[in-house]
Coordinates of C-alpha atoms and ligand atoms in Angstrom, one line a residue:
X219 CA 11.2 -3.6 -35.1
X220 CA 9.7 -0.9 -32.6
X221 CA 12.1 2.3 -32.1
X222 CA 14.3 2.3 -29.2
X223 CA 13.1 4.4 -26.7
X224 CA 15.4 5.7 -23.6
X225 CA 12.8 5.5 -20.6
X226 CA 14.3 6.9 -17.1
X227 CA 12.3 6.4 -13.8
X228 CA 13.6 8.8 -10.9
X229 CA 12.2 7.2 -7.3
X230 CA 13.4 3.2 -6.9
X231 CA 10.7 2.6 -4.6
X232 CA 8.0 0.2 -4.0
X233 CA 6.4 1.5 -7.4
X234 CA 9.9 2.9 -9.9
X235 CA 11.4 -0.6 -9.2
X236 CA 8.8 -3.1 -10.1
X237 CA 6.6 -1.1 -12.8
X238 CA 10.1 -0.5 -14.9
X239 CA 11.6 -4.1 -14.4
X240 CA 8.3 -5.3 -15.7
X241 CA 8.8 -2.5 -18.4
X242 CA 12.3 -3.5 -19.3
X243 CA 11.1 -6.9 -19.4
X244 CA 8.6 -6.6 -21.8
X245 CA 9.8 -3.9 -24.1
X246 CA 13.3 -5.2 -25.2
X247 CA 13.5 -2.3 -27.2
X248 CA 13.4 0.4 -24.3
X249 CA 16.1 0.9 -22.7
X250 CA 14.9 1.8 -18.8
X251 CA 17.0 3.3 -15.9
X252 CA 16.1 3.7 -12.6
X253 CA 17.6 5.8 -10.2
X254 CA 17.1 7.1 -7.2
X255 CA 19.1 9.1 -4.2
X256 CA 19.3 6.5 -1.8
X257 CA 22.3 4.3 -2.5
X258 CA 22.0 1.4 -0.6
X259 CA 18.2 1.2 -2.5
X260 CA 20.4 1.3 -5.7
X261 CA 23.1 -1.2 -4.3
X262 CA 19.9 -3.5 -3.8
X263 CA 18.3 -3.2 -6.8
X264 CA 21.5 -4.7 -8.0
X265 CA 22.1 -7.8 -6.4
X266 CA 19.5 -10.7 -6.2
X267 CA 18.4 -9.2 -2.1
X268 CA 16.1 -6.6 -3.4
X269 CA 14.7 -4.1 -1.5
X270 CA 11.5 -4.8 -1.3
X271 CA 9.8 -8.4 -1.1
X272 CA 7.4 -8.7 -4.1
X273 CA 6.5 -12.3 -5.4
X274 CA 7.7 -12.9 -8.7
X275 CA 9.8 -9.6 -8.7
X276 CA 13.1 -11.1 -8.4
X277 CA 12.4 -13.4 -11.7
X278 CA 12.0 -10.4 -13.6
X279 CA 14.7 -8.2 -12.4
X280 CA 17.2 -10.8 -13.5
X281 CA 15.9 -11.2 -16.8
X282 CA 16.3 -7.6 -17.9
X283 CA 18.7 -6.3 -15.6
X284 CA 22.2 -5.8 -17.6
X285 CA 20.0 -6.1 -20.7
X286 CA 18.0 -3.1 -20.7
X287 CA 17.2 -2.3 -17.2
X288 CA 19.8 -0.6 -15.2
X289 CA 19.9 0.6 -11.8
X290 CA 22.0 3.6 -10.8
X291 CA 22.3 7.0 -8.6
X292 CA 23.5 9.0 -11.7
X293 CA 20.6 11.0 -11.6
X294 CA 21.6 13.7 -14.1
X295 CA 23.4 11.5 -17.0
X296 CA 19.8 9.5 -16.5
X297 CA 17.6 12.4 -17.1
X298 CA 19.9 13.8 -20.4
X299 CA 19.8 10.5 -21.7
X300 CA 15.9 10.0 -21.6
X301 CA 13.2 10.6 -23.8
X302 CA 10.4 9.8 -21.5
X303 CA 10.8 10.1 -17.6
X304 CA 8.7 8.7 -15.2
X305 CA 8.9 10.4 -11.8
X306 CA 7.8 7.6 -9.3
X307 CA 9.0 9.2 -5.7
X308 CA 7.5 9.5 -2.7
X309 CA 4.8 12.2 -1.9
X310 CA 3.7 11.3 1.7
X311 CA 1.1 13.6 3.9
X312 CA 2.6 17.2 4.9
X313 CA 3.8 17.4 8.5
X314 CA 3.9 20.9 8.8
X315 CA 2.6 24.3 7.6
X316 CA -0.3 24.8 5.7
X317 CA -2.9 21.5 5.2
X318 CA -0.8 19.5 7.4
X319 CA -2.0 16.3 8.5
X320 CA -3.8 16.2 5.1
X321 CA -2.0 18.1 2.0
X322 CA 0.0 16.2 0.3
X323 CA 4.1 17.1 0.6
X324 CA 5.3 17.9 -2.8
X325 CA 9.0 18.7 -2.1
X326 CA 10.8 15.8 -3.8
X327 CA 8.1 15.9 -7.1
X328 CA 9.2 19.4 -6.9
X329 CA 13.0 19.1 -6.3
X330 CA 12.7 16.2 -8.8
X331 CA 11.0 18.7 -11.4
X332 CA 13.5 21.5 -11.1
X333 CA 16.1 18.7 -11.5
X334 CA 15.2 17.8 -14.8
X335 CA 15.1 21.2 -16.3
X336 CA 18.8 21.9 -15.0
X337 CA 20.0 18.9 -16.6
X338 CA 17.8 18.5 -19.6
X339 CA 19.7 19.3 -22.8
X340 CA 16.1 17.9 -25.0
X341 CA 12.8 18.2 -25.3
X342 CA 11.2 15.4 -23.1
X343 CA 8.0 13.8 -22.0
X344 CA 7.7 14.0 -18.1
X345 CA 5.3 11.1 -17.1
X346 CA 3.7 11.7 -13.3
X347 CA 3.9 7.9 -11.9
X348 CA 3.7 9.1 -8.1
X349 CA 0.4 9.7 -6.9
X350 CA -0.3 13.6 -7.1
X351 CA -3.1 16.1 -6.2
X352 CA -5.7 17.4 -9.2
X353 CA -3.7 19.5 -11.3
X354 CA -0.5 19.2 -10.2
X355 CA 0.6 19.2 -13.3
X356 CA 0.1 22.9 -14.1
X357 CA 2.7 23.5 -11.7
X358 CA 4.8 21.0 -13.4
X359 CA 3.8 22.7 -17.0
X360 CA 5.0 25.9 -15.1
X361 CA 8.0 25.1 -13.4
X362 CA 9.4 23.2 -16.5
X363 CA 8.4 25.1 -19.5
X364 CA 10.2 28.3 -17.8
X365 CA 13.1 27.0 -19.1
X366 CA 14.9 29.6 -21.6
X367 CA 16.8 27.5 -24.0
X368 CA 13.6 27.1 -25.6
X369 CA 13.1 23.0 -24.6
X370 CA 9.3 21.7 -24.2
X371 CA 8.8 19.7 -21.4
X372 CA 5.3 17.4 -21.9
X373 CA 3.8 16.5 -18.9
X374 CA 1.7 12.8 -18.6
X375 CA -0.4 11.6 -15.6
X376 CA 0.1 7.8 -15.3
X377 CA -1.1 7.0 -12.3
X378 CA -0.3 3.3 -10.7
X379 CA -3.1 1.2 -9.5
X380 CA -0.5 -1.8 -8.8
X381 CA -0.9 -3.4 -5.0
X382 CA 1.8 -4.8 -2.8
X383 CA 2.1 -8.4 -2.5
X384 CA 1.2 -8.7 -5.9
X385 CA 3.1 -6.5 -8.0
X386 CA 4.0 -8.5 -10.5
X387 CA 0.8 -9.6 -11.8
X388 CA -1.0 -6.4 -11.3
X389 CA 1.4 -4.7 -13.6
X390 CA 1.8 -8.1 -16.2
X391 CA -1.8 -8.2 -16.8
X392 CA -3.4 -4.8 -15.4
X393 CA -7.3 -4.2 -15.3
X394 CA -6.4 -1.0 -16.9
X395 CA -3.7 1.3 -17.9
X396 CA -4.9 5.2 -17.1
X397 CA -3.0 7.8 -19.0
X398 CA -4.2 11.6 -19.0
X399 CA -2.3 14.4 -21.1
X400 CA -3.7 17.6 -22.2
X401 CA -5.7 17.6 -25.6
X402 CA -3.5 19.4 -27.7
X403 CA -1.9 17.5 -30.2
X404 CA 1.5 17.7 -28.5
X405 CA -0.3 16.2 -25.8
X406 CA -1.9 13.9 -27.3
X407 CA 1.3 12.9 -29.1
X408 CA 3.1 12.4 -25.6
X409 CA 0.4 10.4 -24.3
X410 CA 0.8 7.7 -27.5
X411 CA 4.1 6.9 -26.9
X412 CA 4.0 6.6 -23.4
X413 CA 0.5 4.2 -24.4
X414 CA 2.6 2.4 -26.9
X415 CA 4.9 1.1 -24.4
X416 CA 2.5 -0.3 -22.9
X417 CA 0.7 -2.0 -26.0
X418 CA 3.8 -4.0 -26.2
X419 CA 1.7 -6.5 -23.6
X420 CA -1.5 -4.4 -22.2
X421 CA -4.2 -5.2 -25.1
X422 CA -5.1 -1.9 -26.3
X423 CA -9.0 -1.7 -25.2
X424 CA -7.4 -1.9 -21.7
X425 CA -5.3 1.5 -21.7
X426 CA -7.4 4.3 -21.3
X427 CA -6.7 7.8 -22.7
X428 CA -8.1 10.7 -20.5
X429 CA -7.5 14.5 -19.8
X430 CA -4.5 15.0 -17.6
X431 CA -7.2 16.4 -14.6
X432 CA -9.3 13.0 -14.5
X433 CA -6.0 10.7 -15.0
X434 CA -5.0 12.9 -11.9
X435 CA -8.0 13.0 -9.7
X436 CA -9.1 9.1 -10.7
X437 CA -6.3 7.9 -9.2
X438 CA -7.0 9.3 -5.6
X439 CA -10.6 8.5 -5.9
X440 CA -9.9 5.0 -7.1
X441 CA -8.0 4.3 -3.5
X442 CA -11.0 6.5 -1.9
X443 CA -13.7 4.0 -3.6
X444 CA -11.1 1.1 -2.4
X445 CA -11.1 1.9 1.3
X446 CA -14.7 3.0 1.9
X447 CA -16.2 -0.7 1.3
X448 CA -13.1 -1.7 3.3
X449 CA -14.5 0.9 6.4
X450 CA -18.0 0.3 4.8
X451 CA -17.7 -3.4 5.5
X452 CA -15.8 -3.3 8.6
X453 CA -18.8 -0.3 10.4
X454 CA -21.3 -3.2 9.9
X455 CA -18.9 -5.8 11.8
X456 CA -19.4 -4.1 14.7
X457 CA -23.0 -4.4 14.4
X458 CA -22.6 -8.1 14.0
X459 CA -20.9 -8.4 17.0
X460 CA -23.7 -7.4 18.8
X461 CA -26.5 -8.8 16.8
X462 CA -25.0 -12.6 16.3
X463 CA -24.8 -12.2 12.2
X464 CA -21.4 -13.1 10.9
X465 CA -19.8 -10.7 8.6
X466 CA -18.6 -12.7 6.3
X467 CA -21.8 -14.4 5.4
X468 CA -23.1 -10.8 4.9
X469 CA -20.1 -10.1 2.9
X470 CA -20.5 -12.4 0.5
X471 CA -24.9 -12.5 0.3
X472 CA -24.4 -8.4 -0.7
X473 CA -21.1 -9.6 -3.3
X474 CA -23.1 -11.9 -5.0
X475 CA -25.1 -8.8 -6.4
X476 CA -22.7 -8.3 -9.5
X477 CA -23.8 -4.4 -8.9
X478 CA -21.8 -4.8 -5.5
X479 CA -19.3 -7.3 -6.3
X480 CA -17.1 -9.9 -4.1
X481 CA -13.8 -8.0 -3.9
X482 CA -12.8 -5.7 -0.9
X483 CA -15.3 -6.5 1.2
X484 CA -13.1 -8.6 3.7
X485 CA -13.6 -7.1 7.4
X486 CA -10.7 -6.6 9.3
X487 CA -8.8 -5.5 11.7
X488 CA -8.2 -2.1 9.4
X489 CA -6.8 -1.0 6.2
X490 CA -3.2 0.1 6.2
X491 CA -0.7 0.7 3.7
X492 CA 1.3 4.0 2.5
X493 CA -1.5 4.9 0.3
X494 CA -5.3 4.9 1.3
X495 CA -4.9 7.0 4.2
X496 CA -2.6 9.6 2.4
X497 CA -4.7 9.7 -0.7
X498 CA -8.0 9.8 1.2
X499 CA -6.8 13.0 3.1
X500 CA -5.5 14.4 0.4
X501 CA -8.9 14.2 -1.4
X502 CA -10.6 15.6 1.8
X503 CA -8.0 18.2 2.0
X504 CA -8.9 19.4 -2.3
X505 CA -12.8 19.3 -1.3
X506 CA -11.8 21.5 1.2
X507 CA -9.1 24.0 -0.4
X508 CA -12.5 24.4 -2.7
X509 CA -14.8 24.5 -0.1
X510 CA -17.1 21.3 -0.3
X511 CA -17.1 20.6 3.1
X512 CA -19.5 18.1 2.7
X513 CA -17.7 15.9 0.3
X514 CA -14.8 16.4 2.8
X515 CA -16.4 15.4 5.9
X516 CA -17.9 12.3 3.8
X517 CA -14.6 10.8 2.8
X518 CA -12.9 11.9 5.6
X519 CA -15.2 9.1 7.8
X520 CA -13.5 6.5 6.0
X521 CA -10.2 7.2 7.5
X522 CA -12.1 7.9 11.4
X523 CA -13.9 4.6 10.7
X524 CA -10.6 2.4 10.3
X525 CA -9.3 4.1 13.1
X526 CA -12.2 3.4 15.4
X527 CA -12.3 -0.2 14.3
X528 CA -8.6 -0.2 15.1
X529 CA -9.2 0.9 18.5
X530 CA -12.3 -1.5 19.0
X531 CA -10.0 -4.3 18.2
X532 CA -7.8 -3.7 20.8
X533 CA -10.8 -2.8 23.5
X534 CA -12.1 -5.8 23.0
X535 CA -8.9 -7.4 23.9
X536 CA -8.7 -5.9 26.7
X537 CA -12.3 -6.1 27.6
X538 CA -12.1 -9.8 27.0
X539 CA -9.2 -10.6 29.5
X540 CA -10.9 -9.5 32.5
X541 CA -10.0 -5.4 31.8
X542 CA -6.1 -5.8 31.9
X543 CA -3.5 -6.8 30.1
X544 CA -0.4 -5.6 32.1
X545 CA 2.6 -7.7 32.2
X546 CA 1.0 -10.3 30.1
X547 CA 2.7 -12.2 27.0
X548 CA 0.8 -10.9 24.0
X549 CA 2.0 -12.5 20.6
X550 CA 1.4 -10.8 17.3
X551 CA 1.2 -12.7 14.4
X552 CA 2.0 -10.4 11.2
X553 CA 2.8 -6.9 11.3
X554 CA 3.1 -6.4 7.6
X555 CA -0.2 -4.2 6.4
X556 CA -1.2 -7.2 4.3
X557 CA 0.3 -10.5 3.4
X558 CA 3.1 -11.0 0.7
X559 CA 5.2 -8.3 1.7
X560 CA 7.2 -6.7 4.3
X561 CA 6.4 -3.8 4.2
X562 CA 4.7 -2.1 7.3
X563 CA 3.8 1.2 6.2
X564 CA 0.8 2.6 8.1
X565 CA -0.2 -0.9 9.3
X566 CA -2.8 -1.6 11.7
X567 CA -0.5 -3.7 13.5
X568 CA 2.0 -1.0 14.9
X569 CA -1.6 0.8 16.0
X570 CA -1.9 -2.6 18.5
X571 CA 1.3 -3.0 19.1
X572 CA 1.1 0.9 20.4
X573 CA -2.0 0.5 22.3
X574 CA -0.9 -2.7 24.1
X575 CA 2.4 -1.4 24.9
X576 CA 0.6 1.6 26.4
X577 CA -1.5 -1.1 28.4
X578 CA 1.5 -2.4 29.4
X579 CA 1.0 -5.6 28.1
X580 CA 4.5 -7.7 27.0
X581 CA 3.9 -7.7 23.4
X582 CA 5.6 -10.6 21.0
X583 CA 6.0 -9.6 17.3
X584 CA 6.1 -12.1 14.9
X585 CA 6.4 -12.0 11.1
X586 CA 7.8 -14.0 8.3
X587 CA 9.0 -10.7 6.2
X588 CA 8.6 -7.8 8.1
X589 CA 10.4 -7.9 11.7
X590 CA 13.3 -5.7 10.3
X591 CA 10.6 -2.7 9.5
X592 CA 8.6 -3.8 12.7
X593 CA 11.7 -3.4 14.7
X594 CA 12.6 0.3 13.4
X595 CA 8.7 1.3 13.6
X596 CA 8.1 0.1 17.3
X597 CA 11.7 2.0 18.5
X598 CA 10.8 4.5 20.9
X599 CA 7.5 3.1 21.8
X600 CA 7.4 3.0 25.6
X601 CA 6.5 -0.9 27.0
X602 CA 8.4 -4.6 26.3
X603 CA 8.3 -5.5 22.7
X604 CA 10.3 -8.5 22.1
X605 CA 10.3 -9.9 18.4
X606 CA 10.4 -13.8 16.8
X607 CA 10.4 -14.7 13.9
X608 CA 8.8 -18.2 14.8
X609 CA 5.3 -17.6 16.0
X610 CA 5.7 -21.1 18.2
X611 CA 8.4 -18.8 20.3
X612 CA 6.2 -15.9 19.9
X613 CA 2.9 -17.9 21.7
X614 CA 5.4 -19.4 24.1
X615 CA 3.7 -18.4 27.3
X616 CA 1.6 -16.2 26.1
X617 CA -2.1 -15.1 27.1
X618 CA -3.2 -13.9 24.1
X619 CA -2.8 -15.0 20.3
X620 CA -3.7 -12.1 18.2
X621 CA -3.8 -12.4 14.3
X622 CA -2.8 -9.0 12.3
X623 CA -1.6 -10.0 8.8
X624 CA -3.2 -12.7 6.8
X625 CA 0.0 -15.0 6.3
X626 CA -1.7 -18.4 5.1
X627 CA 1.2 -19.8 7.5
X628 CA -1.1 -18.8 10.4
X629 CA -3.6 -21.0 9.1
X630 CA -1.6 -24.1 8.8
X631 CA 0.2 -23.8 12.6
X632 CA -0.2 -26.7 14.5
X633 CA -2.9 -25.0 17.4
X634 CA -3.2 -27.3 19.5
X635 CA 1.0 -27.5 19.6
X636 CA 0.6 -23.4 20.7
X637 CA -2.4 -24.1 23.0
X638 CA -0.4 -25.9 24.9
X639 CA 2.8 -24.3 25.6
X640 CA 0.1 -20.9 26.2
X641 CA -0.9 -19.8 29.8
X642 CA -4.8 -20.1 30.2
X643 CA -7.4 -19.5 29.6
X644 CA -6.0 -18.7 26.0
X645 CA -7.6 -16.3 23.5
X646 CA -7.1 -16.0 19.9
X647 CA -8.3 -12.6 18.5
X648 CA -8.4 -12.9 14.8
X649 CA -8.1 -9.3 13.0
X650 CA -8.4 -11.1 9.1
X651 CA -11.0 -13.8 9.6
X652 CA -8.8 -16.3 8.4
X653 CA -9.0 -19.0 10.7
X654 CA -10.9 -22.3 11.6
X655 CA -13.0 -21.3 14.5
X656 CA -15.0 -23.8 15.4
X657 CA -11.6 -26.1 15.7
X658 CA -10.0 -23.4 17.9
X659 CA -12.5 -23.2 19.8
X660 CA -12.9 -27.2 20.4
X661 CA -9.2 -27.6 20.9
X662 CA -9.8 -25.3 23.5
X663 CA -9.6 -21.7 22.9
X664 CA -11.5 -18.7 23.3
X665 CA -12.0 -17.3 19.6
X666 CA -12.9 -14.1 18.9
X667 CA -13.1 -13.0 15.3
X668 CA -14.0 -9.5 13.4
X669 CA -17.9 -9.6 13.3
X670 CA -18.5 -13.0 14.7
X671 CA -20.1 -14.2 17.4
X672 CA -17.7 -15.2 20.5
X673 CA -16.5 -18.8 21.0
X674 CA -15.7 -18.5 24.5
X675 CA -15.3 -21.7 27.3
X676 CA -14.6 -18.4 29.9
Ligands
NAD862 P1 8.9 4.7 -1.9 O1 9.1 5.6 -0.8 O2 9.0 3.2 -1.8 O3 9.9 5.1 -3.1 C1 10.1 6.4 -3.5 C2 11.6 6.6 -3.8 O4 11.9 7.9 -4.4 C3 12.6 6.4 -2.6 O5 13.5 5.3 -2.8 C4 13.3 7.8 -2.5 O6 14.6 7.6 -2.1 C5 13.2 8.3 -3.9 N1 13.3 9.7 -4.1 C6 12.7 10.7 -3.4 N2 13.2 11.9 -3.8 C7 14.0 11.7 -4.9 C8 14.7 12.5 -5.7 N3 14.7 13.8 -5.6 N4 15.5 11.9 -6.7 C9 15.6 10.6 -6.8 N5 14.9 9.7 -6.0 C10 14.1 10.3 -5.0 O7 7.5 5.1 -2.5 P2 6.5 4.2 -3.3 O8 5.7 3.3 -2.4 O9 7.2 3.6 -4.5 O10 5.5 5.3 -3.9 C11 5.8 6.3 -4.8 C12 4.6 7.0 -5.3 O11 3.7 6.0 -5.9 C13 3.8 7.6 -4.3 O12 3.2 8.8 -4.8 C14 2.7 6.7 -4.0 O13 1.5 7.3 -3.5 C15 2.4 6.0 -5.3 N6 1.9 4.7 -5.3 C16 2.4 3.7 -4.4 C17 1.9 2.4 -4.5 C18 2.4 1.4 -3.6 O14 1.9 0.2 -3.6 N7 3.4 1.6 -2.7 C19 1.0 2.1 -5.5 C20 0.5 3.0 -6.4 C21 1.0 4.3 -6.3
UGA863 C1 -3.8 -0.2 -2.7 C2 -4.7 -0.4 -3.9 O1 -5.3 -1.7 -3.9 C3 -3.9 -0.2 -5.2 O2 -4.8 -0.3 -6.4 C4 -3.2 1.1 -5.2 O3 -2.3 1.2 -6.3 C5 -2.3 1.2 -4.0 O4 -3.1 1.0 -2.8 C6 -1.6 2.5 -3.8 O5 -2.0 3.5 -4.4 O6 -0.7 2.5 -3.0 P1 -2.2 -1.8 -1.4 O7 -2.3 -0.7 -0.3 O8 -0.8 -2.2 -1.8 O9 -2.9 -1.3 -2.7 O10 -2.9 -3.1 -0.9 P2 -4.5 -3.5 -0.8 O11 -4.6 -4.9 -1.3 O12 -5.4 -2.5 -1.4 O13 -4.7 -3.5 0.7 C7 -4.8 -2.3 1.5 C8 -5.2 -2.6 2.9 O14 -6.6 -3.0 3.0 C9 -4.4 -3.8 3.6 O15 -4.1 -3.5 4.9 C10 -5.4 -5.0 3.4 O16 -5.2 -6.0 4.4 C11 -6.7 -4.2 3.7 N1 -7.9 -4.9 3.1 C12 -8.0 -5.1 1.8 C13 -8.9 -5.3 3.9 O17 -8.9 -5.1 5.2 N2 -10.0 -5.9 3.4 C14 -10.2 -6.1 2.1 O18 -11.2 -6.6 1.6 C15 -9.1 -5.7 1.2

């Protein structure tokens, strides 16, 4: 029998909750808490309406939790109790001061840091799960190895590469487990047993052992690498547009080159999500603190490209229904960034939903998981923004159809049932590619897809 091992994760968020119920679920020998300052996340966490939507996540939680995964906002009695603590909270862009707009905001790694040196009465192994700038860690080595009482604080980059929507199986059976340390044989000691919880179900030629700096930096540049083919991919739709090729039969002739590969090469509307944006700045704003401009201005055009194409998508709206769109019934189907989840975090959606509003259009938001977020986003935007949760009450009347999360329900509606309670002439505008054209277009709309050709009767 394995050792029991006290694991503590501080930040119950998209990332603390699922990566330590799938933890606790596969480690019945660690024991893991998870807590976190926000107490009606915690309350969550502990009945069967979670916080956050995950497929498969719910499953999990109730196998361990009560077992060996607890959830609670007893911060301090979870950080003296741990041998290893994962720090998994939030470290969105900097709005203010110095490399705002870009910098990442450390304050609550920081506050969380300075936490667990005032209630430490051990030695522990801090493990950074939030996503953090290149060498962040020295400033952690600092801040927590000042201590006097003579404890020694090992700090472990562990980034997550997990996406939303599919949690569960991301962390069940990763591509890869990245953990850094520094090469000193404490280091290296602290980087085993945070590798050996793992081996419990990650085969072992699939955890990688690095330096702390490139466990660090890999993570930002692996959501960098991510989102260029996504802006790479979506700068050529525009040119199909134009030039009658369809992106998606480019897409797939240039990811059948196993060099290229299939995978993130959908066109869409735009990336979104709490993550590429934030990470992507962040990198541009490192290349700059050291001044490579050039590698800054490079990566920086991923984010300008996603937010040009989310701009064209909305142009084209309006451009295609004769240059306005005021007072007309626009419905929105999806506002989550991506399907399987609610969560609307920098999605491309709100972006519309903004620019229409602005246009005065009267926009309908629909969504299967996400109106609650969509509701708190859009307060305060000026224009009518009404919300349904059934997309045939959403198209009720409506002008415009326009497709912003790929939801397989969208696929499976019954069209002609919305063509005809819609005013006409009736355009679809789909921002993921994801449905039949050609039958739209016969039942009688006007189809306009990312990097296609028009099907227009008007
Ligand atoms: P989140 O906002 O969903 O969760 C963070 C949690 O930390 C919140 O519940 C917040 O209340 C809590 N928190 C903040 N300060 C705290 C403190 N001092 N003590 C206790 N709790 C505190 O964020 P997330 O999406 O889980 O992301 C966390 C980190 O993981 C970020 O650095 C992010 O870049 C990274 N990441 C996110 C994803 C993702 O899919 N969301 C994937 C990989 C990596
Ligand atoms: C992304 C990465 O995929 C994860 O590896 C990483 O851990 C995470 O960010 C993070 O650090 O937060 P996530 O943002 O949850 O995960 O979801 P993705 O599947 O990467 O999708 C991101 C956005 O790109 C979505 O809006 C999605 O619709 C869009 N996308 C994705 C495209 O437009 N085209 C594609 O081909 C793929």
């Amino acid at each position: 029998m394995k050792n029991p091992v006290n694991v503590l994760c501080i930040g119950a968020g998209y990332v603390g909750g699922p990566t330590m119920a799938v933890i606790a679920d596969r480690c019945p020998h660690v024991t893991v808490n998870v807590v976190d300052i926000n107490p009606a996340r915690i309350r969550a966490w502990q009945t069967d309406d979670l916080p956050i939507f995950e497929p498969g996540l719910l499953e999990v939680v109730k196998r361990a939790r009560g077992r060996n995964l607890f959830f609670s906002t007893d911060i301090e009695a979870g950080i003296a109790a741990a041998d290893i603590i994962f720090v998994s909270v939030n470290t969105p862009t900097k709005t203010f001061g110095e490399g705002a707009g870009r910098a990442a905001d450390l304050q609550y790694w920081e506050k969380t840091a300075r936490q667990i040196l005032a209630c430490s009465t051990t030695s522990k192994i801090v493990v950074e799960k939030s996503t953090l700038p290149v060498r962040t860690a020295e400033a952690m080595d600092r801040i927590l190895n000042s201590n006097p009482r003579g404890l020694r604080f090992e700090v472990v980059s562990n980034p997550e590469f997990l996406a939303e929507g599919s949690a569960v199986k991301d962390l069940e059976q990763p591509d890869r487990v990245l953990i850094g340390s520094h090469e000193t044989p404490e280091g290296v000691r602290a980087r085993t047993a945070v590798a050996d919880i793992y081996a419990t179900w990650v085969p072992r030629d699939r955890i990688i052992e690095s330096s702390l700096w490139s466990a660090e930096l890999s993570k930002l540049v692996a959501n960098a690498f991510l989102a260029q083919r996504i802006s790479s991919i979506n700068s050529i739709s525009a040119l199909c547009e134009l030039t009658e090729a369809d992106v998606d039969e480019v897409a797939y002739a240039i990811g059948a080159d196993t060099r290229i590969g299939p995978r993130f090469l959908k066109a869409s509307v735009g990336f979104g999500g709490s993550c590429f944006k934030k990470d992507i700045l962040n990198l541009v704003y490192i290349a700059q603190s050291h001044g490579l401009d050039e590698v800054a201005r490079y990566w920086e055009a991923v984010v300008r490209m996603n937010e040009w194409q989310e701009t064209r998508f909305v142009r084209r709206m309006l451009a295609t229904m004769f240059n306005t769109v005021a007072g007309k019934r626009i419905a929105l189907f999806g506002f989550a960034f991506k399907a399987e989840t609610g969560d609307t975090r920098e999605s491309p959606a709100l972006e519309v939903t903004r620019q229409l509003a602005a246009e005065r259009a009267h926009v309908v938001i629909s969504d299967p998981q996400a109106l609650d977020n969509a509701r708190i986003d859009t307060k305060g935007l000026e224009g009518t923004i009404d919300f349904d949760a059934d997309p045939y009450a959403a198209a009720r009347g409506a002008h415009a159809i326009a497709v912003l999360t790929e939801w397989s329900l969208y696929r499976d509606l019954d069209w002609a049932r919305l063509l005809a309670s819609m005013e006409r002439p009736a355009f679809v505008f789909d921002g993921r590619n994801i449905l039949d054209h050609q039958r739209l277009f016969d039942l009688g709309f006007n189809v306009f897809a990312i990097g296609k050709r028009p099907l227009r009767h008007v």
